[in-house]
Structures are given as structure tokens and as C-alpha cells.
Tab-separated table of C-alpha atoms in Angstrom:
chain	number	residue	atom	x	y	z
A	213	MET	CA	21.999	32.505	-12.392
A	214	ALA	CA	20.846	36.114	-12.165
A	215	ALA	CA	20.224	37.519	-8.704
A	216	SER	CA	16.532	38.065	-9.449
A	217	SER	CA	16.129	34.415	-10.444
A	218	PHE	CA	17.943	33.253	-7.330
A	219	ASP	CA	15.690	35.379	-5.142
A	220	SER	CA	12.554	34.028	-6.786
A	221	ALA	CA	13.718	30.438	-6.529
A	222	THR	CA	14.417	30.728	-2.815
A	223	ALA	CA	11.587	33.017	-1.732
A	224	PRO	CA	9.964	31.668	1.443
A	225	ALA	CA	6.237	31.536	1.938
A	226	ARG	CA	4.853	34.760	3.408
A	227	GLY	CA	4.250	34.870	7.118
A	228	PRO	CA	6.377	34.081	10.191
A	229	ALA	CA	9.227	31.635	9.765
A	230	ARG	CA	8.471	28.212	11.174
A	231	ARG	CA	10.427	25.022	11.535
A	232	PRO	CA	9.520	22.573	8.729
A	233	VAL	CA	7.252	19.715	9.767
A	234	GLY	CA	8.848	16.292	9.255
A	235	THR	CA	12.242	14.604	9.394
A	236	VAL	CA	15.059	14.232	6.900
A	237	THR	CA	14.802	11.023	4.873
A	238	ARG	CA	17.459	9.149	2.910
A	239	GLY	CA	16.970	11.223	-0.214
A	240	THR	CA	18.019	8.635	-2.784
A	241	THR	CA	16.704	9.339	-6.268
A	242	ASN	CA	17.330	8.618	-9.950
A	243	THR	CA	16.305	10.168	-13.224
A	244	ASN	CA	13.035	8.795	-14.624
A	245	ARG	CA	12.319	7.042	-11.357
A	246	LEU	CA	8.801	8.498	-11.165
A	247	ARG	CA	7.868	8.486	-14.855
A	248	ARG	CA	5.034	5.977	-14.379
A	249	MET	CA	3.522	7.998	-11.579
A	250	ASP	CA	3.951	11.220	-13.579
A	251	ARG	CA	2.260	9.683	-16.608
A	252	TRP	CA	-0.736	8.679	-14.496
A	253	ILE	CA	-0.896	12.112	-12.851
A	254	ALA	CA	-0.859	13.906	-16.207
A	255	HIS	CA	-3.714	11.696	-17.438
A	256	THR	CA	-5.809	11.858	-14.260
A	257	LEU	CA	-5.273	15.491	-13.326
A	258	GLY	CA	-5.074	16.808	-16.887
A	259	PRO	CA	-8.674	18.118	-17.106
A	260	ALA	CA	-8.339	20.052	-13.830
A	261	LEU	CA	-4.974	21.506	-14.868
A	262	ARG	CA	-6.298	22.636	-18.245
A	263	SER	CA	-9.447	24.213	-16.809
A	264	ALA	CA	-7.752	26.151	-13.991
A	265	ASP	CA	-8.376	29.906	-14.196
A	266	ARG	CA	-4.811	30.763	-13.233
A	267	PRO	CA	-1.463	28.944	-13.450
A	268	PRO	CA	-1.875	25.874	-11.202
A	269	THR	CA	0.705	24.914	-8.601
A	270	ALA	CA	2.136	21.406	-8.282
A	271	VAL	CA	4.408	20.359	-5.421
A	272	ASP	CA	7.134	17.723	-5.466
A	273	LEU	CA	7.391	17.103	-1.733
A	274	GLY	CA	10.620	15.503	-0.547
A	275	TYR	CA	12.344	15.334	-3.934
A	276	GLY	CA	15.568	14.085	-2.372
A	277	ALA	CA	19.274	14.744	-2.635
A	278	ALA	CA	19.036	15.703	-6.324
A	279	PRO	CA	16.213	17.630	-8.031
A	280	TRP	CA	15.640	15.284	-10.984
A	281	THR	CA	12.102	14.274	-10.052
A	282	ALA	CA	10.964	17.891	-9.713
A	283	VAL	CA	12.607	18.842	-13.022
A	284	GLU	CA	10.916	15.920	-14.762
A	285	LEU	CA	7.530	16.596	-13.166
A	286	SER	CA	7.700	20.173	-14.408
A	287	GLY	CA	8.442	19.054	-17.957
A	288	ARG	CA	5.732	16.411	-18.009
A	289	LEU	CA	3.011	18.603	-16.572
A	290	ARG	CA	3.851	21.427	-18.975
A	291	THR	CA	2.815	19.165	-21.845
A	292	VAL	CA	-0.673	19.358	-20.290
A	293	ARG	CA	-0.631	22.951	-19.018
A	294	PRO	CA	2.342	25.050	-20.238
A	295	ASP	CA	2.195	27.576	-17.389
A	296	VAL	CA	1.946	25.096	-14.511
A	297	ARG	CA	4.242	26.040	-11.639
A	298	VAL	CA	6.137	23.260	-9.894
A	299	VAL	CA	7.603	23.849	-6.452
A	300	GLY	CA	10.177	21.381	-5.160
A	301	ILE	CA	10.110	21.245	-1.362
A	302	GLU	CA	12.791	19.654	0.800
A	303	ILE	CA	13.358	19.757	4.539
A	304	GLU	CA	17.161	19.575	4.237
A	305	PRO	CA	18.699	23.015	3.411
A	306	ALA	CA	21.676	21.523	1.564
A	307	ARG	CA	19.329	19.752	-0.846
A	308	VAL	CA	17.528	23.000	-1.589
A	309	ALA	CA	20.847	24.731	-2.241
A	310	ALA	CA	21.916	21.925	-4.607
A	311	ALA	CA	18.665	22.268	-6.577
A	312	LEU	CA	18.808	26.029	-7.141
A	313	PRO	CA	20.854	25.886	-10.374
A	314	TYR	CA	17.978	23.920	-11.939
A	315	ALA	CA	15.299	26.472	-11.044
A	316	VAL	CA	13.414	28.157	-13.899
A	317	PRO	CA	11.263	30.746	-12.117
A	318	PRO	CA	8.314	30.947	-12.047
A	319	LEU	CA	7.791	27.547	-13.696
A	320	LEU	CA	10.156	25.603	-11.429
A	321	THR	CA	11.319	26.775	-8.011
A	322	PHE	CA	12.730	25.185	-4.873
A	323	ARG	CA	12.343	25.949	-1.192
A	324	ARG	CA	12.797	24.516	2.250
A	325	GLY	CA	9.775	23.002	3.950
A	326	GLY	CA	7.970	19.879	5.032
A	327	PHE	CA	4.448	18.624	5.503
A	328	GLU	CA	3.202	22.171	6.108
A	329	VAL	CA	3.799	22.738	2.326
A	330	PRO	CA	4.888	26.396	2.365
A	331	LEU	CA	3.596	28.260	-0.682
A	332	ASP	CA	3.551	31.975	-1.435
A	333	GLY	CA	0.669	33.723	0.232
A	334	GLY	CA	-0.431	30.498	1.882
A	335	GLY	CA	-1.867	29.341	-1.435
A	336	SER	CA	-3.141	25.837	-2.103
A	337	ALA	CA	-1.772	23.223	-4.501
A	338	GLN	CA	-3.473	21.509	-7.415
A	339	LEU	CA	-1.092	18.592	-6.911
A	340	ILE	CA	1.115	17.371	-4.104
A	341	ARG	CA	3.271	14.404	-5.003
A	342	ALA	CA	5.016	12.688	-2.077
A	343	ALA	CA	6.920	9.717	-3.463
A	344	ASN	CA	9.087	7.496	-1.268
A	345	VAL	CA	8.617	9.823	1.703
A	346	LEU	CA	6.172	8.184	4.109
A	347	ARG	CA	7.800	4.815	3.499
A	348	GLN	CA	10.392	5.994	6.009
A	349	TYR	CA	7.840	6.923	8.680
A	350	ASP	CA	5.800	4.773	11.081
A	351	GLU	CA	2.404	3.588	9.907
A	352	SER	CA	0.837	5.333	12.901
A	353	GLN	CA	1.902	8.680	11.424
A	354	VAL	CA	0.359	8.211	7.991
A	355	ALA	CA	-3.218	9.309	8.713
A	356	SER	CA	-2.172	12.596	10.313
A	357	VAL	CA	0.253	13.383	7.478
A	358	TRP	CA	-2.411	12.609	4.883
A	359	GLU	CA	-4.832	14.916	6.688
A	360	ARG	CA	-2.281	17.714	6.852
A	361	LEU	CA	-1.359	17.413	3.171
A	362	CYS	CA	-4.962	17.120	1.977
A	363	ALA	CA	-5.721	20.365	3.805
A	364	ARG	CA	-3.188	22.081	1.511
A	365	LEU	CA	-5.003	21.019	-1.672
A	366	SER	CA	-7.271	23.159	-3.801
A	367	PRO	CA	-10.904	21.923	-3.989
A	368	ASP	CA	-10.142	19.885	-7.119
A	369	GLY	CA	-6.577	19.057	-6.111
A	370	LEU	CA	-4.881	15.691	-5.739
A	371	LEU	CA	-2.351	14.204	-3.325
A	372	VAL	CA	-0.403	11.276	-4.776
A	373	GLU	CA	1.538	9.361	-2.128
A	374	GLY	CA	3.341	6.099	-2.742
A	375	THR	CA	6.491	4.109	-3.248
A	376	CYS	CA	8.555	2.790	-6.129
A	377	ASP	CA	11.801	0.913	-6.620
A	378	GLU	CA	15.101	2.635	-7.317
A	379	ILE	CA	14.773	2.760	-11.105
A	380	GLY	CA	11.025	3.113	-11.449
A	381	ARG	CA	10.046	-0.381	-12.561
A	382	ARG	CA	7.437	-0.981	-9.847
A	383	HIS	CA	5.117	1.516	-8.182
A	384	VAL	CA	2.118	1.520	-5.874
A	385	TRP	CA	0.461	4.799	-4.900
A	386	VAL	CA	-2.631	6.167	-3.188
A	387	ALA	CA	-4.474	9.154	-4.681
A	388	LEU	CA	-6.290	11.421	-2.238
A	389	GLY	CA	-8.568	14.411	-2.642
A	390	PRO	CA	-9.305	17.051	0.003
A	391	GLU	CA	-11.790	14.615	1.549
A	392	GLY	CA	-9.268	11.764	1.894
A	393	PRO	CA	-8.105	8.632	0.045
A	394	ARG	CA	-9.782	7.753	-3.244
A	395	THR	CA	-7.863	5.113	-5.170
A	396	VAL	CA	-4.862	2.782	-5.137
A	397	THR	CA	-2.839	2.234	-8.329
A	398	PHE	CA	-0.409	-0.582	-9.112
A	399	ALA	CA	1.998	0.080	-11.982
A	400	ALA	CA	4.900	-1.909	-13.378
A	401	ARG	CA	7.341	-2.289	-16.213
A	402	LEU	CA	5.833	-5.498	-17.508
A	403	GLY	CA	8.949	-6.866	-19.125
A	404	GLY	CA	10.655	-8.912	-16.439
A	405	LEU	CA	7.653	-8.974	-14.095
A	406	ASP	CA	7.395	-12.469	-12.679
A	407	ARG	CA	3.990	-12.049	-11.027
A	408	PRO	CA	1.825	-9.103	-9.900
A	409	SER	CA	2.486	-9.805	-6.226
A	410	ASP	CA	6.081	-8.719	-6.853
A	411	LEU	CA	4.595	-5.240	-6.360
A	412	ALA	CA	3.908	-6.053	-2.700
A	413	GLU	CA	7.340	-4.829	-1.653
A	414	ARG	CA	6.400	-1.376	-3.004
A	415	LEU	CA	3.108	-1.011	-1.180
A	416	PRO	CA	2.844	2.398	0.525
A	417	LYS	CA	3.225	2.560	4.272
A	418	ALA	CA	-0.553	2.578	4.818
A	419	LEU	CA	-0.831	-0.883	3.231
A	420	ILE	CA	2.488	-2.696	3.368
A	421	HIS	CA	2.039	-4.148	6.869
A	422	HIS	CA	-1.443	-5.385	5.939
A	423	ASN	CA	-0.323	-7.736	3.173
A	424	VAL	CA	-1.174	-10.763	5.300
A	425	PRO	CA	-3.878	-13.432	4.968
A	426	GLY	CA	-7.308	-12.131	5.833
A	427	ARG	CA	-6.620	-8.561	4.700
A	428	PRO	CA	-8.027	-7.103	1.446
A	429	VAL	CA	-4.690	-6.139	-0.126
A	430	HIS	CA	-3.380	-9.681	0.360
A	431	ALA	CA	-6.542	-11.148	-1.207
A	432	PHE	CA	-6.247	-8.779	-4.158
A	433	LEU	CA	-2.635	-9.672	-4.895
A	434	ARG	CA	-3.454	-13.378	-4.502
A	435	ASP	CA	-6.287	-13.090	-7.028
A	436	PHE	CA	-4.120	-11.014	-9.356
A	437	ASP	CA	-1.434	-13.715	-9.308
A	438	ARG	CA	-4.039	-16.337	-10.157
A	439	ALA	CA	-5.416	-14.248	-13.023
A	440	TRP	CA	-1.855	-13.655	-14.261
A	441	ALA	CA	-1.144	-17.386	-14.207
A	442	ALA	CA	-4.372	-18.158	-16.054
A	443	ALA	CA	-3.456	-15.536	-18.678
A	444	ALA	CA	-0.086	-17.199	-19.388
A	445	PRO	CA	-1.092	-18.183	-22.976
A	446	TYR	CA	-1.411	-14.472	-23.800
A	447	GLY	CA	2.267	-14.147	-23.021
A	448	ALA	CA	2.947	-15.379	-26.552
A	449	PHE	CA	1.693	-11.961	-27.678
A	450	GLY	CA	3.723	-10.065	-25.103
A	451	ALA	CA	3.574	-9.191	-21.415
A	452	ARG	CA	1.234	-6.274	-22.112
A	453	GLN	CA	-1.434	-8.544	-23.576
A	454	ARG	CA	-1.033	-10.904	-20.657
A	455	TRP	CA	-1.488	-8.045	-18.172
A	456	VAL	CA	-4.606	-6.819	-19.995
A	457	ALA	CA	-6.079	-10.329	-19.985
A	458	ALA	CA	-5.345	-10.727	-16.273
A	459	CYS	CA	-6.974	-7.359	-15.486
A	460	THR	CA	-10.004	-8.298	-17.570
A	461	ALA	CA	-10.454	-11.440	-15.522
A	462	LEU	CA	-9.764	-9.598	-12.278
A	463	ALA	CA	-12.512	-7.078	-13.042
A	464	GLY	CA	-15.049	-9.840	-12.535
A	465	ALA	CA	-14.209	-10.019	-8.834
A	466	TRP	CA	-12.723	-6.611	-7.974
A	467	PRO	CA	-14.103	-3.084	-8.651
A	468	LEU	CA	-11.389	-1.820	-10.988
A	469	VAL	CA	-11.940	1.838	-11.821
A	470	ASP	CA	-9.857	2.034	-14.983
A	471	ALA	CA	-10.047	0.127	-18.263
A	472	ARG	CA	-8.035	-1.343	-21.097
A	473	GLY	CA	-6.408	1.941	-22.110
A	474	ARG	CA	-4.691	2.260	-18.732
A	475	TRP	CA	-4.084	-1.462	-18.359
A	476	ARG	CA	-2.036	-1.309	-21.538
A	477	GLN	CA	0.258	1.115	-19.718
A	478	GLY	CA	0.973	-1.540	-17.092
A	479	GLU	CA	-1.404	0.001	-14.565
A	480	VAL	CA	-4.492	-1.039	-12.641
A	481	THR	CA	-6.478	1.121	-10.208
A	482	LEU	CA	-8.993	0.247	-7.503
A	483	PRO	CA	-11.047	2.313	-5.051
A	484	TRP	CA	-9.304	2.830	-1.739
A	485	THR	CA	-12.289	1.304	-0.003
A	486	ALA	CA	-11.609	-2.036	-1.739
A	487	LEU	CA	-8.160	-2.354	-0.146
A	488	ALA	CA	-8.335	-0.213	2.976
A	489	PRO	CA	-7.116	-2.010	6.133
């Protein structure tokens, strides 16, 4: 890599050096692990990315021991906005060093940082994606981290924070704007899904300890399982048709904010207020 590229890829945010906010997490990752989340982000954030006056900035916060998720996010978002700039941020210096050979400045760069989200000139981000990061923190820390990250968003920016399994078959994430949490999305590879409540083990930290009787998220997953069971005859036409039928029935009792086009992708989204603890 040329020296100029190396310098650009490792340039710190302007201003006095500060210790990154956060702690080192396990860092496990796999290629294509976040493809479902990325697909939803590209669809949801696409209009804002396309209408931005200048190249928008997207952050992959806590990308892990290997940079695959940041590389893939860059490629997927460039299909929406070719000049989008993705910054991979990691708190562990060795992980940043390992990612540098994959940098493509200015479209894809890497730097050390944490929840302070260091960007050049103190700029804001159109997107911050924090996948499988807060899962390793205490629930009591979630609200303050959300507030800190949302403060780093542009006015029409989005924070996507959630959890998935090791190979990206099951995801649950919360989408937040500068004002706070907006929606919760459940997404799955439908082939091999036994029941929707299998997604419970991937609930983000803000919800996972509330999947108990009497709490909204538990009631939602219970009703989803019942709708899934009732839609069993549609399984003859494939798991996708069964999922769509279950979501159609579920919409009679829960305020789903998406529709058939997204359901066919193995997704379903609700307002945060419907599931908030």
C-alpha cells in the first residue's frame, strides 16, 4: 500500500487524543454475517444516502478481529450511493492494524476508537452500525451508549444496533434516530427456521432479559409462534409464503410498520414503543 494511502487510512480525528470509550469485545466475525442487516439498511436509508449533498459517512463500529463486515458494508452501500465513505472503528489497535491492507481511501478507511465515534473534523455520521457489540455489555449501560451514539448522527442519520448468530441466519436489531429508538426488526433465513421465537436468543441487550411472561416482547413472540403454526398449510408453497401468511395474521394484533415486500425477505418490523420494556 502506498504511504499516502496508509496515512489516509489511519488518520485520527482532529483534536486532542483521547482514550477510546468502551471495552474490547470478543471480536468474532464471519463473511456475510451481517448481510440481512445490510440489506435492510440499504433499503431503509437509501433515500437519505442518495439525497445527501456531499459524500455521506457510514460507520461500522466494533467490526471485530477481521474487517469483513466493514468491507461488505462499503460494497453494499455503494450500490445505493457510489461515493459513500465507510469508516471501520475498533477499540483494539491490533485489529485496526490488521484491517489496513483492506482500506480503499477515501471510500473505506479504518481507525481506532469507541463509542465517541472519532471522525475527521468532528463530523457526524449518516449511519452507525453496531452489531454484536452491546450484547457483551450490561443492560444498564445500553441507554447511555445509545444516547452517546445518537448524538454522533446527522439529522437524518440512523443508528442500527443489534445481534445476530455466527453465520447470519438470525438477526434482531433496533433502529434509532437522533431522537432515540424507532423500530425493532426481526430477520431470519427462513429455511430451517423452526418457529419465530427461535429469534429470542438474538434479541439485543435492551430486550433479551425482558423475554418473560408479562412483557411485550414475550407476548409478541408468543403471538408470532401461534400465527406461524396457523400458517403451516402455506408451508407447502415454501417457508417464505408461510412467513408472509404469519405476518399478515400478526398485523391484525400488532402495529407492523412494513409490508409484504419486506416480509418476503424474511423480515418484520415493529415500532420500538410496541416492544419497549
